[in-house]
Each structure stands twice: as structure tokens, then as C-alpha cells.
Coordinates of C-alpha atoms in Angstrom, one line a residue:
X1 CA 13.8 -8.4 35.1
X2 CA 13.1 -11.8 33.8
X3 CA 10.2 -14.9 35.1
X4 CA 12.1 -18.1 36.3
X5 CA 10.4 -21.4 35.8
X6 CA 12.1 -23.6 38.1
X7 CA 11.5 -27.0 37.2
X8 CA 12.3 -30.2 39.8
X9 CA 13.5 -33.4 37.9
X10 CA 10.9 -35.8 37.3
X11 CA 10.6 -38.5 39.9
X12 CA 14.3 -41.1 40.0
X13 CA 14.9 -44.0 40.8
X14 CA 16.4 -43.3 44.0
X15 CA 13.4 -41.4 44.8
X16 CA 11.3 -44.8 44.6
X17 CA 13.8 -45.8 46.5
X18 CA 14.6 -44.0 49.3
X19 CA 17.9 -43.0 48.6
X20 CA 19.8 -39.5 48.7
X21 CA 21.3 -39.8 45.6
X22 CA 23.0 -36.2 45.8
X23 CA 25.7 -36.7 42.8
X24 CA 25.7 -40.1 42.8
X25 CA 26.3 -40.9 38.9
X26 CA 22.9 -43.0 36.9
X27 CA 20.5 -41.8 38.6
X28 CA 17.6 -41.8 35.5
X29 CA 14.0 -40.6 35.8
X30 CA 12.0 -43.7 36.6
X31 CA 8.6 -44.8 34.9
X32 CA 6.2 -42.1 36.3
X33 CA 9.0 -39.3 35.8
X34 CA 9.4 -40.4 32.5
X35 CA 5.8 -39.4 31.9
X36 CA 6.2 -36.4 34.4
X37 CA 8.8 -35.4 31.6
X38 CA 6.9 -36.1 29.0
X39 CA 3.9 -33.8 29.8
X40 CA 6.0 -30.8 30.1
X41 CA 6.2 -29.4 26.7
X42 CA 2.0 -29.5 26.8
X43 CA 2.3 -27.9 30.7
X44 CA 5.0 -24.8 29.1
X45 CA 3.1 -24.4 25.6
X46 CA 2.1 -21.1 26.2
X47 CA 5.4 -20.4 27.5
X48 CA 7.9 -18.2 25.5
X49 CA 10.5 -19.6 26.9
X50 CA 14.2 -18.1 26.0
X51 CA 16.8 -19.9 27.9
X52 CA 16.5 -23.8 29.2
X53 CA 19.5 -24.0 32.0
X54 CA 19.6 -27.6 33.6
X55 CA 21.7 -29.0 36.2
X56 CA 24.3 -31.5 34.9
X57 CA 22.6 -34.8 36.9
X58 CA 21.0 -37.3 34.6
X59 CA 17.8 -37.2 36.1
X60 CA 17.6 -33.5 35.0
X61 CA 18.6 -33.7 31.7
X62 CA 16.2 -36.6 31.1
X63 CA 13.6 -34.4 32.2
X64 CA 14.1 -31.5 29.7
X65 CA 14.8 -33.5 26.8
X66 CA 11.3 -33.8 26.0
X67 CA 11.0 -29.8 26.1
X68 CA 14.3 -29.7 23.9
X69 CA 12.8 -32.0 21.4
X70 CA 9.5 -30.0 21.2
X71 CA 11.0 -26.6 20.8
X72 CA 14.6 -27.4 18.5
X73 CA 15.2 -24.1 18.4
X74 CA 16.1 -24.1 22.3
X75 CA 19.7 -25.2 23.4
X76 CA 20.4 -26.1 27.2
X77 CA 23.0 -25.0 29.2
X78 CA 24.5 -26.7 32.2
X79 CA 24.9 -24.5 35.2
X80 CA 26.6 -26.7 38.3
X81 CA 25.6 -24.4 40.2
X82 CA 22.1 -25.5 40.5
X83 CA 23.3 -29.5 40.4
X84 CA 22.1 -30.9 43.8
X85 CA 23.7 -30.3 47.5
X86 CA 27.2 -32.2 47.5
X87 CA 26.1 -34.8 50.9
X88 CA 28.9 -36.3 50.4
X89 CA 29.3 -39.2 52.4
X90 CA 25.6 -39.2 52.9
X91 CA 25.3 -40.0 49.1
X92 CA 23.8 -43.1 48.1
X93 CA 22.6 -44.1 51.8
X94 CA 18.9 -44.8 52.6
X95 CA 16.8 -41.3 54.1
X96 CA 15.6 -44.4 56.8
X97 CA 19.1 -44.8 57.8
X98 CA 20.0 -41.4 57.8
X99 CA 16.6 -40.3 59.8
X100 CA 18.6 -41.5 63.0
X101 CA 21.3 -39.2 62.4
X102 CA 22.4 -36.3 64.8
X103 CA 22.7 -34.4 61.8
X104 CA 19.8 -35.1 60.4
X105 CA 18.0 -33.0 63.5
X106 CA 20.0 -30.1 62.3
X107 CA 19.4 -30.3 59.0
X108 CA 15.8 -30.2 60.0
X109 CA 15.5 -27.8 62.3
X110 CA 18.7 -25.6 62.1
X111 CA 19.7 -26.5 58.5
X112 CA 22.3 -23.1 57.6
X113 CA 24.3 -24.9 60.6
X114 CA 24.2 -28.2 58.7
X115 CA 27.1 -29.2 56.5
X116 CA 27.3 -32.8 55.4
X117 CA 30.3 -35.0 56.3
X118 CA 32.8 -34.9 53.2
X119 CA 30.4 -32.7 51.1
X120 CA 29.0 -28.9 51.7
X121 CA 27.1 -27.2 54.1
X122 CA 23.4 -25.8 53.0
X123 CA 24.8 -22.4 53.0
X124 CA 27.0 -22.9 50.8
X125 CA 24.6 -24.8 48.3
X126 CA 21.7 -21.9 48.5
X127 CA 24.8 -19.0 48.0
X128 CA 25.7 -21.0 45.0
X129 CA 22.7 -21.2 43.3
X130 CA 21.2 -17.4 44.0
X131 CA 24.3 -16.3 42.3
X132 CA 24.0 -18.5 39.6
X133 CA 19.8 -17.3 39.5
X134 CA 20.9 -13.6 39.4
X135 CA 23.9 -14.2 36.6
X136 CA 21.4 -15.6 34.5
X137 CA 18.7 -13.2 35.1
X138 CA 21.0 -10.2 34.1
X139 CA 22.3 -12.7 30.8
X140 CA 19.0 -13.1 30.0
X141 CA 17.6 -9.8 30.2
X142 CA 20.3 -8.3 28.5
X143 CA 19.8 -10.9 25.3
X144 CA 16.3 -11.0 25.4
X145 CA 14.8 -8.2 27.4
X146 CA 13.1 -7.5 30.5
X147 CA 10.1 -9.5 30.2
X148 CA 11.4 -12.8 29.3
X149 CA 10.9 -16.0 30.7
X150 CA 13.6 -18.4 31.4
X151 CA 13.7 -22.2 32.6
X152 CA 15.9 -24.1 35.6
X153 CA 15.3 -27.5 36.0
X154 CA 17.1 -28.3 39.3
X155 CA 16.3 -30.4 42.3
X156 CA 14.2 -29.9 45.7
X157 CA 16.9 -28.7 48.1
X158 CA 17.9 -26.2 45.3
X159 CA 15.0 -24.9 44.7
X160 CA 13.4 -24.8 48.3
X161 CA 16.5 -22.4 48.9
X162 CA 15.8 -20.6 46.2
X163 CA 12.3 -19.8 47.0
X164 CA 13.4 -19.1 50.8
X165 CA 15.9 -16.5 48.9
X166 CA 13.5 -14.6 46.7
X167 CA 10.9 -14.6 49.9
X168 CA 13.5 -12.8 52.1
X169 CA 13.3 -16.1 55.0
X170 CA 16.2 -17.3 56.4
X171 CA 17.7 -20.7 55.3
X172 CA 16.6 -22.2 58.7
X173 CA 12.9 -21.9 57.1
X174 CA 13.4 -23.7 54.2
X175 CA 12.4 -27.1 55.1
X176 CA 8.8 -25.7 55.6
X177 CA 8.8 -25.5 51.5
X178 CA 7.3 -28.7 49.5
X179 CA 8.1 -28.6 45.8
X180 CA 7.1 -32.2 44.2
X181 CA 8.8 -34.0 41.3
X182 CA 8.1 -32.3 38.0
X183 CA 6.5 -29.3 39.7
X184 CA 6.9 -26.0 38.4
X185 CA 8.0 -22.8 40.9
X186 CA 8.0 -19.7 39.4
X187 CA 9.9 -16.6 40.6
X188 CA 9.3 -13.0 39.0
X189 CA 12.2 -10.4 39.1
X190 CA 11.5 -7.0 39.3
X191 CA 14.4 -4.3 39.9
X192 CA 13.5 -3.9 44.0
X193 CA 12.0 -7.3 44.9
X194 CA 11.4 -10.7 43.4
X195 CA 7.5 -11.9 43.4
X196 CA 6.5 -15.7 43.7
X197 CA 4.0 -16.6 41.8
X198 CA 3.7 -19.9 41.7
X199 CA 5.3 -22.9 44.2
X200 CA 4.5 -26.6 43.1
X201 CA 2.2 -25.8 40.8
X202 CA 1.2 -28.8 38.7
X203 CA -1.5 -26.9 36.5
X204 CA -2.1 -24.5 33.8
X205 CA 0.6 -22.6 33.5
X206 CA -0.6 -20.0 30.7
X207 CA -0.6 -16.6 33.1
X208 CA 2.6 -16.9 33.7
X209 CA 3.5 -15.8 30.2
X210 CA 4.4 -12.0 29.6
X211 CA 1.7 -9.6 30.1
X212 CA 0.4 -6.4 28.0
X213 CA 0.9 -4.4 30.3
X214 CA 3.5 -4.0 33.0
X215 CA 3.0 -5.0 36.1
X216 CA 5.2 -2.8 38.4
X217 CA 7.1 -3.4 41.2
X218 CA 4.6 -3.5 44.1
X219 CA 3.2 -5.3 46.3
X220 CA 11.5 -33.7 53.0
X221 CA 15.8 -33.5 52.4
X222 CA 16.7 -34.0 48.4
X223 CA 12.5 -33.5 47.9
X224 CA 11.1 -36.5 48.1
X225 CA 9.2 -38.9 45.6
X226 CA 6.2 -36.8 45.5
X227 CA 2.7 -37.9 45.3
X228 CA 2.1 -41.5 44.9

């Protein structure tokens, strides 16, 4: 079965400042996630890549146009199943607000029994966006074959579940995964088990493309701003 490269957005203006933007509409990459952007099409040169899926949110598809523009022959899709958690009336507040929050200690500590006031619970936003994961790895594999590689570019709570799926830990664990703007999470599908092979990972990137030989089948809420 296919590679994933999950991609977060680059850093947004509501990650400079402090906001949970969830679906809020304008939320744009800001100076240093413009870079962040930029410097992916070097970071995935060696990269084959034959599918780009994005979430619908601005910041996201600010952050693979740069990749679209360096490989033409690419089109991306929108998938929103992998657009951020709906928080619903948590959207567009301040994290400092929020941090005093009973819910907040749940979403921490207990987060599948979290769901956000007039938006969705974590459990549903994890379900959503494994199905959408294994849709796309079976669409890919059948249109380009087993050993493709394929790109998400989503947002931290996404892809923290994500990775907390394709480990086999329950959703109550997730918070314990870091994945920084811009940083690249990849996720290997093999017919019994998936393999994760890289989490965060803000360097070279070239292994991760299709080997020779087959390998086998053996052995902070929203994200944050990232590094300063």
C-alpha cells in the first residue's frame, strides 16, 4: 500500500496569535509560513509524489501552492475530511482564554470524551479523517500502484489522530504527539499494519522515496505555532 506525507500548514496568523482558528474563514500563512511553504518543493524533491490532497482552509492551500507550482503536472484535491476539528464556538477565541476551561482538562487528558460546544467531538474528527486516509490509500494504489507516495497537507489535531491511528493508541493518547508547522509525518501502509517512519521531521526527506527492493510487512490543541 501507499507512503503518506502528511504535511501541517505552515505557521498562520492565528498561530502568532494565539487563536484557535478551527474554520474560521482568512486565516493565511503568516511571514515565516510563507517561507515554511516555500522550502517545501526543495524538502519533497526526491519525492515521486502522485497525489497532493489538501484540506479546504486557506492556510493549507497557501502552503501547497508552492509544491503545485514546482511540479505543474500535479493537481490538488480537497478532502474535508482532513479540514481542521469543527470547535465550534471555541473558534476564533484566544487558547489563554480557553486554558481555564473545564473542557479544556478533558480535551487534555480524556480527549475521545471531549466534544466542543456547537462543533464535534474528537472522535468524530479522527473517524473522519482515517476513512478519508484509507479511501485515498486504496484510490491511489489502484491508479498508481503499491509503492506510491502520496501527500496530505492537513492540520495538528488531524494529523496527531492520525498518527495515534496508524500506531494502534487510543485517542486519549494523542495529545502526547508534537507535529510543528510545516513538518512532515510520514505513515507507510502495508496490507497487515501501517509503519511510521517519520513524525515532525523537518530534514532530508530523500529515504522516504520508494525502495528497490520491498520491504515487507514486519516488524498543544490546533498544534501550535511551532518553534520560534
Amino acid at each position: 500500500m501507499p507512503t503518506l506525507i502528511l504535511v501541517r500548514h505552515g505557521r498562520s496568523t492565528a498561530n502568532t496569535a494565539g487563536l484557535l482558528a478551527g474554520w474560521t474563514p482568512g486565516v493565511a500563512l503568516d511571514e515565516r509560513g510563507n517561507a515554511q511553504a516555500a522550502a517545501l518543493p526543495g524538502r519533497l524533491a526526491d519525492l515521486p509524489l502522485a497525489e497532493i490532497v489538501s484540506s479546504p482552509l486557506q492556510r493549507c492551500q497557501e502552503t501547497i501552492q508552492p509544491l503545485l507550482d514546482a511540479r505543474p503536472a500535479l493537481t490538488a484535491h480537497s478532502d474535508e475530511r482532513i479540514g481542521e476539528c469543527h470547535y465550534g464556538d471555541w473558534s476564533g477565541r484566544k487558547l489563554a482564554e480557553l486554558s481555564g476551561e473545564p473542557l479544556m482538562e478533558v480535551v487534555q487528558a480524556h480527549p475521545s470524551a471531549a466534544a466542543f460546544p456547537g462543533g464535534e467531538s474528537m472522535r468524530a474528527m479522527q473517524t473522519r479523517a482515517a476513512e478519508a486516509v484509507r479511501e485515498w490509500n486504496a484510490r491511489v494504489e489502484r491508479d498508481h500502484g503499491s509503492d506510491a507516495v502520496y501527500l496530505m497537507c492537513s492540520h495538528g489535531d488531524i494529523i496527531k489522530s492520525l498518527v495515534a491511528d496508524a500506531l494502534g493508541l487510543h485517542l486519549d493518547l494523542f495529545q502526547r504527539i508534537s507535529v510543528e508547522p510545516c513538518s512532515i509525518t510520514a505513515i507507510r501502509y502495508t496490507r497487515l499494519r501501517p509503519f511510521l517512519v517519520r513524525l515532525g521531521d523537518t530534514g532530508d526527506l530523500a529515504s522516504l522515496a520508494p525502495r528497490e527492493e520491498p520491504s515487507g510487512g514486519e516488524a498543544a490543541v490546533g498544534g501550535g505555532a511551532g518553534a520560534p
